[in-house]
Amino acid sequence: MDPSGEEPIRGESNDSVGPTTSSDPSGEAPMRHETSGEEDVDAIITTTTTTTATATNQNGHPKLQPKTPVPSDIQISQDLVREVGLLPIEQVALEAGILPSEVIPWGIAKAKVQLNSTLQRLSDTPDGNYIVCTGINPTPLGEGKSTTTIGLAQALGAILGKKCFACIRQPSQGPTFGIKGGAAGGGYAQVVPMEEFNLHLTGDIHAITAANNLLAAAIDTRMFHEDSQSDEALYKRLCLGEGGKAAKPFSPIMKKRLVKLGIDPNKSPEELTPEERSAFARLDFNKSTITWQRVLDTCDRHLRKIIIGMGVNETIQRRGTVKGVDPREQHSRETGFDITVASEIMAVLSLAKDLKDLRDKLGNMVVGYSNSGMPITADDLGCGGALTVLMKDAIMPTLMQTVERTPVLVHAGPFANIAIGNSSIVADRLALKLVGEDGYVITESGFGADIGMEKLFNIKCRESGLKPKCAVIVATVRALKMHGGGPPVSAGKPLAKEYTEENIPLVSAGCCNLVKHIENAKKFGVEVVVAINQFKTDTDAEMDAVRQASLAAGAFDAVVSNHWAEGGKGAEALGRAVVAACEASNVENFKFLYDLDLPIRTKVETISKEIYGADGVDFSELAERQMEQYERSGFGNLPLCIAKTQYSFSCDAAAKGVPTGFRIFVREIRSCVGAGFLYPICGDIMTIPGLPTRPGFYDVDIDVETGQVIGLF
Amino acid sequence: MDPSGEEPIRGESNDSVGPTTSSDPSGEAPMRHETSGEEDVDAIITTTTTTTATATNQNGHPKLQPKTPVPSDIQISQDLVREVGLLPIEQVALEAGILPSEVIPWGIAKAKVQLNSTLQRLSDTPDGNYIVCTGINPTPLGEGKSTTTIGLAQALGAILGKKCFACIRQPSQGPTFGIKGGAAGGGYAQVVPMEEFNLHLTGDIHAITAANNLLAAAIDTRMFHEDSQSDEALYKRLCLGEGGKAAKPFSPIMKKRLVKLGIDPNKSPEELTPEERSAFARLDFNKSTITWQRVLDTCDRHLRKIIIGMGVNETIQRRGTVKGVDPREQHSRETGFDITVASEIMAVLSLAKDLKDLRDKLGNMVVGYSNSGMPITADDLGCGGALTVLMKDAIMPTLMQTVERTPVLVHAGPFANIAIGNSSIVADRLALKLVGEDGYVITESGFGADIGMEKLFNIKCRESGLKPKCAVIVATVRALKMHGGGPPVSAGKPLAKEYTEENIPLVSAGCCNLVKHIENAKKFGVEVVVAINQFKTDTDAEMDAVRQASLAAGAFDAVVSNHWAEGGKGAEALGRAVVAACEASNVENFKFLYDLDLPIRTKVETISKEIYGADGVDFSELAERQMEQYERSGFGNLPLCIAKTQYSFSCDAAAKGVPTGFRIFVREIRSCVGAGFLYPICGDIMTIPGLPTRPGFYDVDIDVETGQVIGLF
C-alpha cells in the first residue's frame, strides 16, 4: 500500500526500479496529453468556444478561452494569469461572503480564513447542500476525482450562478518531485496558480512536520533522560526549581497528568509523596510499543527503516554517564520516517472541529504504552500545547480560486488508504456556512468510494455532525473496461487498444463495479449522481451504457461531463443534475453504517460485508490482542479507518469488478487515539514512497528572469 | 561547538543532562527578568515616560509606553498589539518606500518583498549607510546583539526620523521549544508580533528543509539505482523513452553535465557512445566522501548519527534483485541529520545575490566525490532546478516591524560558527536601496566580531560588493568582567556577586577583549562605535571605564544604551554616534583582510594571526589532504569560513580576555562550494542540538478562545 496519495502503483514501481511515467496524477488520462498534439480541433471545443476573448461567466468575471489541443496544466495556469488575470484573493473572499477582517493574505494568490470569528458570525446561518465527490475503484492513472470536484464547482459557481465552494486536500509535496503530477485538478478544471497550490501552499504540511518531529524528539529525549536519571532527579528537573522548592505551581498540562494518575492536582509540586513523584516523572515507556514515527514531506525510501541514536551512544560512551550499561543497547533503536501526510497530526487536522478540539486531540494522541500498559499521550510528555501552537495557523483553511475564479478551500491532506482521505471538517463547516441554505459545497474524498466515501460518512460526518445530501461518483469508460476484464492498465505503458476503441461489452461488464458503489452510497441515505468523466476516445454508445447501468442501479442521474477540456461549461449538465439531486434529497435520511458501541470486531465485519462484499473477516493473533488492549484502554468505541488497497473492493488489487467469495484478513490494528479512530491494516503498508531512477525533478526549473516555474507538470 | 544559534553552552548542557535555564537567548540578561519583579520603578524609565498614552514618535506613530518592571517579551509584544496596534504591513512597506505591487502579504503582520522588480526600480538609487552590529566574545547568556540592532534601528527610525532598516536573521525554530528564548530582540527593542517572528515566519526554513532533503533523497536514490542497474539501463531510464529513442532532447541541466564531461551537448540522447553514456549516467559515488546530510528544524540528538536504508535492504532481500551481494552492506549507511539552519542551502540563501545566482549556487553545491575524485554537484543529480523552485519564495526577504513600527527585513539564519552567521545579501541590498543615500541599514552579525564580523567583511561583503561604514560593537559590563577574570557565567545558575556589584578593576581588566575587537574592525577600514548595553546593576563608573577604554583603542565613540528598557529613546545617543561615525567614514577605506588567490593555508594563517592573535596554524593530515583536493578541484580560491568557538579569540572556550601564545589546530576543512566558501573546523561540531529534561515546550500553550500564544518566552 502506497501513501503517495492517488499514485500507488507508480509509487510501488519506484521500488522495483520500473519505468516512470509522465502521466498526470490529478486523475486526467495521460492519453489526452499524448495525443492532443496530433488531433484536429475537437468538435466539442469548437461548439463551446463561440464566446470572445472578453467573454464573461455568469459571475461576471472574464473567462479564459479553452484552447485545443488542451495545453499542459501549468501552461493553462500561467495562461490564465497572463490572459485573464487572477482575481485578488481578498476579492475572491469578499465574493464568497468572507469579510476583509476574516481574511489573512498568505503568499501569492492565497489566504487563510480566520476560523473562530467567521464561524461565530455565521453561527445562525443554515448550512448549504453538502456533496461528496468520490469515485469507482480507479486504474493506476486515476479517474479524475479532483478534476471533477473542481469542474463541478466551476459549473455551479461560474455557469449556474450558485454560491459554491470546492473543498479539496493539500497535496503532499514529496511525490511532486518524484512521479510527475499535481493535485490541483487538471486541464480547464483546476485550482490556480497550480504551482502555488502544489508547492508549500501556506505551510500547513510543514507545520505538521515540525509538530510531529518535536513530539518524536520529546519521546526519545524522555527515554534518554529516564534511562540516566533517578526518579527524584527527573522530578526535580521537571517540577522543582533551585533548592528543591517549586519554582511555580503545576502547569495545566502537568495537572492533566496528575488527574490521570489519581493525584490531587491542587497539591503544589513539593507536596507530592516519593511514590507520586515517581509515578509523575517516570513515563516508563515500553520501547516496543512506540508507534510514533518521524516524518518528512519527501519521497525517501532510505528513511523507511532506520536506526537512530548512534551518536548518543558514542557521546555516552565517551562521557561514561551510564555505567555498566552497553550504550549501544541503551539508546539506539529501530524506527522510521513516514511521509508527513501520513502523520496522525494530519488526521487530527482533518478531524478537528475548532481550535479547542485541535488542542484536545493533539494532547490526547497516544504515542506508546508504559511497561504496565498505560497509554502515554503527547500531554503526558508536556507537548500538546506546543504542538497546538505550531499548528495554530494550519487550522485555518487556505482560500484559493479555480480557473473560473470560483472559491476553493484547500485544507489537510490525509491519504485515503491509511487515514481518512478527506479534507477537513473545519473547511467543510466554513464553506457550508458561507454558501448558506441555497448554496453548494463539494468536498472531495480520496480513492474509491469503498474507502474514501465510507470514511467520510462513518468517521468525518459522525465527528462533524454534518449531513451530506448527494454523492457524485466519478466513473470513466476506461476504468469500467478494466473492471469488465480489460487488460491491465499501468502507468508509463501505452494503453491497450481495448481502451482506445469502442468496446461496449467490456464497458457493460465493468459497470458492476460502479453499480456496487452506487448501492453502497445509497445505504447511507444519500442521492447518487454518476459523473461520467469524458475522454476523447469514449463513444456515445459506451457512455450511454454507463448511464443506463447507473440509472438501473438507482442513481438519481448519470451525466457525461467534459470539464477537463471545457471548464465549468463542460460540467453544466452535471451541475444541474446535482442541484436536482440535492432538491430531491432529505438530510434526515442520512445514516451511519454502524454504531460506535459495537465491538471492534463487529464494526470491521460490518464494513467488510456491507461495503466490500466480503464473506467475513479473519484477525491475526496480533490484531486479536490489540482489539483486547484497545477495548481495555477505553478506545473500543472509536470508528474504524480500514487500510486497504483502492484498486479493488477486496484486499487483492488484481480482483476487479465486484469480487465475491473472499474474506478480509486483518493483520494489525493501529490506533489514532487523538484523531479518533482505529485503523485495521489489511495488506502491506508503505508509509513513505521512494524516488524513481529519473525523478520528476529533472524537468523542474525556474526562469531566472521572470521567476516563472518551468516543467512542474 | 553548538549550532543552536547564540546558545551554545546551553545546547551543550543538554547533553550532559544539566540544568536548564529560562533566560532569554536574544541576548538579554536573565537577571533583568529575574529581578525586575522586585524593583521599584526605575529612575531612567520615569524620566523617559513623560509622554502620554497617545504620545507619538518622530515618525508620527502612536507609541507603546514602556512599563516598569519590564514585562516578558511576549507580554510586551501582545501589549503592543492590544494598546497601540500593529501598523498594517502594507503601510510599513509604503512608509519604507516599497510600492504596493512589490509587497506580498504573507500571514499575520508579515510580507515578502518582491526582489527583482524592487531592485530594478531602485537600481539608480545610491546605497544608504551600511552598518554592522556585532559584539565582543559573549557570555553564555548573550550580550544583546539582536536587541541592540533593533533598538538602534528604533532610535534612528522612530526617534531621529531617519530612513532606517534593521536586517536580522530568522531564528531556528528548534531551540524555541528546547531552551526557552527567541531571537526577535527583547524588552522594548523587539520585532513584533514575536510569536509570528519565532514560529514558521514565512516558511523559508521549511523550504530549506524540503530542498535539502530532496537532494539527500536524490543522492541515496541514485546510489541505489546505480548499484542495481547496468550503465545502459540507467542511461535509458534517464534519457531515453520507449524503444531506446530519445523522448526529448537533453534538458539544460543534463547539458551542463555533458559539458562538464567534455561531451558535445548538442548531440541528441541516442547519439552518445556507450562510453559517453556510462560517463553520463553513472555518477559513481565514493560513498565515504558524501558530506550531504539530511536536516530538520528540531532539536533531536537521536538523529545526530543514524543508519539509514535498513528497509531498503529488507525489500531487496525479499525481492532478491541484487543477487550475490549482502544487502545490508549494500544499501544501509551511516549518516545524520543537522538542524536546518546548518544546511548549505541556508548559506546559499544568505549569499545569493539574486534569483539567477541562487539557481547557480544551488546547482553547484558539491555533495560528494566520485571514485575517480570528480566533484558531484546537485546539478549532476538533476536537482538544482527543483531546489530553486522550492526556494523561489524563500529568496524574498520578509518584512516585519519593531515595537516602534520601524521596518525590519528578516532573512536567512545561518549559524556564525559553522556558516557565515549573517542575514542575507539580498535583504541588505534591498534595504540599502530603499533607505537611499541618507538612510541607514543595520545588519546583525552572529556571535563575536572575531567570527561574525570577520565573515561578513571577508565573505559576504566580498560577494555582494557592499561596503560597510561602521561597526557597532556591543559590550556589556558583565561580559567584560568575565574577560577580566570574573567567575564563570553559566546559564541556569545565579550570577556571582562580582557581576551584580560594582567592580571597576574587573571591568577594566576585561576591556582588553573589547579593545582587540575594536582593533580588528579597524583593520577593515570601518569606523567603530561601541554600544555599552546597559544592565540595571551597571554603575556609572563601570560604564565610564568601558567608554574610556574604547576611545583609547580608537573607537569613534562609545555610548551607553538602554533600549531594552526604553526602546528607541534609550538608544538615541547611540543612534547619534552612529550617524556621526558614518559621516566621518569613507567607504573607500574598506578593505578585505586577505586576497582570494592566496593558498588556503595562507588564508587560514592570516585570519588566525590577524584576528585571533594566534602564533600560527597546524593542520591535521586530513586537512592537508583536503587542501590539496580543493586546490586541485579549483576550489582553492574560495574565502574561508572558520568554525570555532565564539567564547574566545582562541579555540579554547575557557581562554578569556585576549589569549596569547596559542596556535590554531585545523582538524578538517569542509567545503560549501555552492555557497562559495571552505570551512576549516577547529574544535568539535554539534550540528543538531538536543532537548533538555524539561524542554521549554512544557510552558507553551494556546488560549483556545482567543488564539493567543501562552508562555512562549
PDB file of N, CA, C and O in Angstrom, chain A residues 302-347:
ATOM      1  N   HIS A 302      15.030   5.439   1.750  1.00  0.00           N
ATOM      2  CA  HIS A 302      16.089   5.067   2.689  1.00  0.00           C
ATOM      3  C   HIS A 302      15.753   5.444   4.136  1.00  0.00           C
ATOM      4  O   HIS A 302      16.459   5.037   5.053  1.00  0.00           O
ATOM      5  N   LEU A 303      14.704   6.227   4.318  1.00  0.00           N
ATOM      6  CA  LEU A 303      14.311   6.575   5.688  1.00  0.00           C
ATOM      7  C   LEU A 303      13.204   5.675   6.226  1.00  0.00           C
ATOM      8  O   LEU A 303      12.766   5.835   7.350  1.00  0.00           O
ATOM      9  N   ARG A 304      12.746   4.721   5.423  1.00  0.00           N
ATOM     10  CA  ARG A 304      11.639   3.870   5.856  1.00  0.00           C
ATOM     11  C   ARG A 304      11.962   3.147   7.144  1.00  0.00           C
ATOM     12  O   ARG A 304      11.161   3.032   8.028  1.00  0.00           O
ATOM     13  N   LYS A 305      13.150   2.612   7.201  1.00  0.00           N
ATOM     14  CA  LYS A 305      13.565   1.936   8.420  1.00  0.00           C
ATOM     15  C   LYS A 305      14.989   2.369   8.723  1.00  0.00           C
ATOM     16  O   LYS A 305      15.875   2.202   7.878  1.00  0.00           O
ATOM     17  N   ILE A 306      15.180   2.944   9.894  1.00  0.00           N
ATOM     18  CA  ILE A 306      16.498   3.479  10.244  1.00  0.00           C
ATOM     19  C   ILE A 306      16.825   3.110  11.688  1.00  0.00           C
ATOM     20  O   ILE A 306      15.945   2.703  12.448  1.00  0.00           O
ATOM     21  N   ILE A 307      18.087   3.271  12.029  1.00  0.00           N
ATOM     22  CA  ILE A 307      18.489   3.114  13.428  1.00  0.00           C
ATOM     23  C   ILE A 307      18.954   4.489  13.914  1.00  0.00           C
ATOM     24  O   ILE A 307      19.839   5.099  13.304  1.00  0.00           O
ATOM     25  N   ILE A 308      18.327   4.963  14.963  1.00  0.00           N
ATOM     26  CA  ILE A 308      18.680   6.286  15.479  1.00  0.00           C
ATOM     27  C   ILE A 308      19.476   6.141  16.768  1.00  0.00           C
ATOM     28  O   ILE A 308      19.524   5.065  17.356  1.00  0.00           O
ATOM     29  N   GLY A 309      20.073   7.259  17.169  1.00  0.00           N
ATOM     30  CA  GLY A 309      20.729   7.296  18.477  1.00  0.00           C
ATOM     31  C   GLY A 309      22.156   6.800  18.496  1.00  0.00           C
ATOM     32  O   GLY A 309      22.741   6.669  19.565  1.00  0.00           O
ATOM     33  N   MET A 310      22.744   6.547  17.315  1.00  0.00           N
ATOM     34  CA  MET A 310      24.131   6.090  17.290  1.00  0.00           C
ATOM     35  C   MET A 310      25.071   7.129  17.903  1.00  0.00           C
ATOM     36  O   MET A 310      26.024   6.796  18.596  1.00  0.00           O
ATOM     37  N   GLY A 311      24.780   8.395  17.641  1.00  0.00           N
ATOM     38  CA  GLY A 311      25.623   9.466  18.179  1.00  0.00           C
ATOM     39  C   GLY A 311      25.463   9.607  19.676  1.00  0.00           C
ATOM     40  O   GLY A 311      26.424   9.909  20.396  1.00  0.00           O
ATOM     41  N   VAL A 312      24.251   9.371  20.170  1.00  0.00           N
ATOM     42  CA  VAL A 312      24.014   9.446  21.612  1.00  0.00           C
ATOM     43  C   VAL A 312      24.834   8.379  22.309  1.00  0.00           C
ATOM     44  O   VAL A 312      25.471   8.624  23.335  1.00  0.00           O
ATOM     45  N   ASN A 313      24.817   7.180  21.726  1.00  0.00           N
ATOM     46  CA  ASN A 313      25.633   6.111  22.291  1.00  0.00           C
ATOM     47  C   ASN A 313      27.089   6.533  22.405  1.00  0.00           C
ATOM     48  O   ASN A 313      27.728   6.336  23.426  1.00  0.00           O
ATOM     49  N   GLU A 314      27.587   7.119  21.332  1.00  0.00           N
ATOM     50  CA  GLU A 314      29.007   7.490  21.333  1.00  0.00           C
ATOM     51  C   GLU A 314      29.305   8.546  22.382  1.00  0.00           C
ATOM     52  O   GLU A 314      30.316   8.488  23.074  1.00  0.00           O
ATOM     53  N   THR A 315      28.401   9.513  22.494  1.00  0.00           N
ATOM     54  CA  THR A 315      28.590  10.555  23.497  1.00  0.00           C
ATOM     55  C   THR A 315      28.631   9.943  24.888  1.00  0.00           C
ATOM     56  O   THR A 315      29.492  10.258  25.713  1.00  0.00           O
ATOM     57  N   ILE A 316      27.686   9.034  25.130  1.00  0.00           N
ATOM     58  CA  ILE A 316      27.609   8.432  26.455  1.00  0.00           C
ATOM     59  C   ILE A 316      28.825   7.554  26.715  1.00  0.00           C
ATOM     60  O   ILE A 316      29.385   7.550  27.809  1.00  0.00           O
ATOM     61  N   GLN A 317      29.238   6.823  25.685  1.00  0.00           N
ATOM     62  CA  GLN A 317      30.448   6.025  25.850  1.00  0.00           C
ATOM     63  C   GLN A 317      31.627   6.906  26.239  1.00  0.00           C
ATOM     64  O   GLN A 317      32.388   6.582  27.130  1.00  0.00           O
ATOM     65  N   ARG A 318      31.708   8.059  25.555  1.00  0.00           N
ATOM     66  CA  ARG A 318      32.832   8.957  25.806  1.00  0.00           C
ATOM     67  C   ARG A 318      32.758   9.511  27.218  1.00  0.00           C
ATOM     68  O   ARG A 318      33.749   9.582  27.925  1.00  0.00           O
ATOM     69  N   ARG A 319      31.542   9.907  27.593  1.00  0.00           N
ATOM     70  CA  ARG A 319      31.414  10.566  28.891  1.00  0.00           C
ATOM     71  C   ARG A 319      31.225   9.576  30.039  1.00  0.00           C
ATOM     72  O   ARG A 319      31.373   9.924  31.197  1.00  0.00           O
ATOM     73  N   GLY A 320      30.823   8.368  29.669  1.00  0.00           N
ATOM     74  CA  GLY A 320      30.654   7.352  30.700  1.00  0.00           C
ATOM     75  C   GLY A 320      29.573   7.653  31.708  1.00  0.00           C
ATOM     76  O   GLY A 320      29.677   7.305  32.885  1.00  0.00           O
ATOM     77  N   THR A 321      28.498   8.334  31.294  1.00  0.00           N
ATOM     78  CA  THR A 321      27.475   8.708  32.264  1.00  0.00           C
ATOM     79  C   THR A 321      26.534   7.566  32.602  1.00  0.00           C
ATOM     80  O   THR A 321      25.833   7.619  33.584  1.00  0.00           O
ATOM     81  N   VAL A 322      26.483   6.541  31.775  1.00  0.00           N
ATOM     82  CA  VAL A 322      25.621   5.409  32.098  1.00  0.00           C
ATOM     83  C   VAL A 322      26.517   4.201  32.300  1.00  0.00           C
ATOM     84  O   VAL A 322      26.837   3.466  31.378  1.00  0.00           O
ATOM     85  N   LYS A 323      26.928   4.021  33.541  1.00  0.00           N
ATOM     86  CA  LYS A 323      27.927   2.997  33.825  1.00  0.00           C
ATOM     87  C   LYS A 323      27.300   1.612  33.835  1.00  0.00           C
ATOM     88  O   LYS A 323      26.188   1.414  34.270  1.00  0.00           O
ATOM     89  N   GLY A 324      28.054   0.653  33.382  1.00  0.00           N
ATOM     90  CA  GLY A 324      27.599  -0.732  33.464  1.00  0.00           C
ATOM     91  C   GLY A 324      26.547  -1.101  32.443  1.00  0.00           C
ATOM     92  O   GLY A 324      26.018  -2.195  32.452  1.00  0.00           O
ATOM     93  N   VAL A 325      26.224  -0.183  31.558  1.00  0.00           N
ATOM     94  CA  VAL A 325      25.217  -0.488  30.542  1.00  0.00           C
ATOM     95  C   VAL A 325      25.871  -0.363  29.184  1.00  0.00           C
ATOM     96  O   VAL A 325      26.577   0.602  28.928  1.00  0.00           O
ATOM     97  N   ASP A 326      25.624  -1.345  28.334  1.00  0.00           N
ATOM     98  CA  ASP A 326      26.154  -1.233  26.976  1.00  0.00           C
ATOM     99  C   ASP A 326      25.421  -0.088  26.288  1.00  0.00           C
ATOM    100  O   ASP A 326      24.225  -0.179  26.040  1.00  0.00           O
ATOM    101  N   PRO A 327      26.106   0.978  25.991  1.00  0.00           N
ATOM    102  CA  PRO A 327      25.409   2.172  25.490  1.00  0.00           C
ATOM    103  C   PRO A 327      24.663   1.916  24.195  1.00  0.00           C
ATOM    104  O   PRO A 327      23.598   2.471  23.993  1.00  0.00           O
ATOM    105  N   ARG A 328      25.199   1.073  23.349  1.00  0.00           N
ATOM    106  CA  ARG A 328      24.517   0.881  22.070  1.00  0.00           C
ATOM    107  C   ARG A 328      23.155   0.213  22.299  1.00  0.00           C
ATOM    108  O   ARG A 328      22.157   0.566  21.701  1.00  0.00           O
ATOM    109  N   GLU A 329      23.108  -0.727  23.204  1.00  0.00           N
ATOM    110  CA  GLU A 329      21.836  -1.349  23.543  1.00  0.00           C
ATOM    111  C   GLU A 329      20.867  -0.301  24.077  1.00  0.00           C
ATOM    112  O   GLU A 329      19.664  -0.378  23.879  1.00  0.00           O
ATOM    113  N   GLN A 330      21.414   0.620  24.769  1.00  0.00           N
ATOM    114  CA  GLN A 330      20.607   1.536  25.549  1.00  0.00           C
ATOM    115  C   GLN A 330      19.865   2.571  24.708  1.00  0.00           C
ATOM    116  O   GLN A 330      18.690   2.796  24.893  1.00  0.00           O
ATOM    117  N   HIS A 331      20.541   3.216  23.807  1.00  0.00           N
ATOM    118  CA  HIS A 331      19.969   4.441  23.243  1.00  0.00           C
ATOM    119  C   HIS A 331      19.748   4.439  21.741  1.00  0.00           C
ATOM    120  O   HIS A 331      19.265   5.412  21.196  1.00  0.00           O
ATOM    121  N   SER A 332      20.143   3.387  21.078  1.00  0.00           N
ATOM    122  CA  SER A 332      19.793   3.339  19.664  1.00  0.00           C
ATOM    123  C   SER A 332      18.598   2.413  19.520  1.00  0.00           C
ATOM    124  O   SER A 332      18.428   1.474  20.288  1.00  0.00           O
ATOM    125  N   ARG A 333      17.759   2.723  18.576  1.00  0.00           N
ATOM    126  CA  ARG A 333      16.612   1.835  18.340  1.00  0.00           C
ATOM    127  C   ARG A 333      16.183   1.966  16.892  1.00  0.00           C
ATOM    128  O   ARG A 333      16.481   2.961  16.219  1.00  0.00           O
ATOM    129  N   GLU A 334      15.481   0.948  16.425  1.00  0.00           N
ATOM    130  CA  GLU A 334      14.999   0.978  15.060  1.00  0.00           C
ATOM    131  C   GLU A 334      13.684   1.736  15.019  1.00  0.00           C
ATOM    132  O   GLU A 334      12.805   1.531  15.852  1.00  0.00           O
ATOM    133  N   THR A 335      13.569   2.626  14.076  1.00  0.00           N
ATOM    134  CA  THR A 335      12.322   3.358  13.885  1.00  0.00           C
ATOM    135  C   THR A 335      12.284   3.759  12.414  1.00  0.00           C
ATOM    136  O   THR A 335      12.980   3.167  11.600  1.00  0.00           O
ATOM    137  N   GLY A 336      11.480   4.736  12.060  1.00  0.00           N
ATOM    138  CA  GLY A 336      11.436   5.105  10.656  1.00  0.00           C
ATOM    139  C   GLY A 336      10.746   6.435  10.435  1.00  0.00           C
ATOM    140  O   GLY A 336      10.202   7.024  11.366  1.00  0.00           O
ATOM    141  N   PHE A 337      10.814   6.863   9.216  1.00  0.00           N
ATOM    142  CA  PHE A 337      10.123   8.075   8.797  1.00  0.00           C
ATOM    143  C   PHE A 337       8.907   7.690   7.952  1.00  0.00           C
ATOM    144  O   PHE A 337       8.980   6.765   7.137  1.00  0.00           O
ATOM    145  N   ASP A 338       7.807   8.415   8.134  1.00  0.00           N
ATOM    146  CA  ASP A 338       6.671   8.368   7.221  1.00  0.00           C
ATOM    147  C   ASP A 338       6.679   9.650   6.409  1.00  0.00           C
ATOM    148  O   ASP A 338       7.336  10.629   6.764  1.00  0.00           O
ATOM    149  N   ILE A 339       5.933   9.648   5.319  1.00  0.00           N
ATOM    150  CA  ILE A 339       5.724  10.918   4.644  1.00  0.00           C
ATOM    151  C   ILE A 339       4.748  11.726   5.501  1.00  0.00           C
ATOM    152  O   ILE A 339       3.868  11.175   6.159  1.00  0.00           O
ATOM    153  N   THR A 340       4.945  13.056   5.535  1.00  0.00           N
ATOM    154  CA  THR A 340       4.240  13.884   6.517  1.00  0.00           C
ATOM    155  C   THR A 340       2.729  13.719   6.472  1.00  0.00           C
ATOM    156  O   THR A 340       2.076  13.712   7.517  1.00  0.00           O
ATOM    157  N   VAL A 341       2.161  13.579   5.292  1.00  0.00           N
ATOM    158  CA  VAL A 341       0.707  13.465   5.216  1.00  0.00           C
ATOM    159  C   VAL A 341       0.191  12.199   5.891  1.00  0.00           C
ATOM    160  O   VAL A 341      -1.016  12.065   6.116  1.00  0.00           O
ATOM    161  N   ALA A 342       1.075  11.260   6.232  1.00  0.00           N
ATOM    162  CA  ALA A 342       0.652  10.052   6.938  1.00  0.00           C
ATOM    163  C   ALA A 342       0.691  10.240   8.457  1.00  0.00           C
ATOM    164  O   ALA A 342       0.334   9.336   9.197  1.00  0.00           O
ATOM    165  N   SER A 343       1.108  11.408   8.910  1.00  0.00           N
ATOM    166  CA  SER A 343       1.188  11.667  10.351  1.00  0.00           C
ATOM    167  C   SER A 343      -0.204  11.689  10.979  1.00  0.00           C
ATOM    168  O   SER A 343      -1.164  12.161  10.373  1.00  0.00           O
ATOM    169  N   GLU A 344      -0.305  11.227  12.220  1.00  0.00           N
ATOM    170  CA  GLU A 344      -1.586  11.347  12.920  1.00  0.00           C
ATOM    171  C   GLU A 344      -1.991  12.810  13.044  1.00  0.00           C
ATOM    172  O   GLU A 344      -3.178  13.139  13.092  1.00  0.00           O
ATOM    173  N   ILE A 345      -1.005  13.695  13.076  1.00  0.00           N
ATOM    174  CA  ILE A 345      -1.341  15.119  13.194  1.00  0.00           C
ATOM    175  C   ILE A 345      -2.111  15.587  11.954  1.00  0.00           C
ATOM    176  O   ILE A 345      -2.976  16.459  12.032  1.00  0.00           O
ATOM    177  N   MET A 346      -1.825  14.996  10.804  1.00  0.00           N
ATOM    178  CA  MET A 346      -2.618  15.314   9.618  1.00  0.00           C
ATOM    179  C   MET A 346      -4.059  14.832   9.802  1.00  0.00           C
ATOM    180  O   MET A 346      -5.015  15.539   9.449  1.00  0.00           O
ATOM    181  N   ALA A 347      -4.220  13.647  10.358  1.00  0.00           N
ATOM    182  CA  ALA A 347      -5.570  13.140  10.617  1.00  0.00           C
ATOM    183  C   ALA A 347      -6.292  14.033  11.614  1.00  0.00           C
ATOM    184  O   ALA A 347      -7.483  14.331  11.462  1.00  0.00           O
TER     185      ALA A 347
END
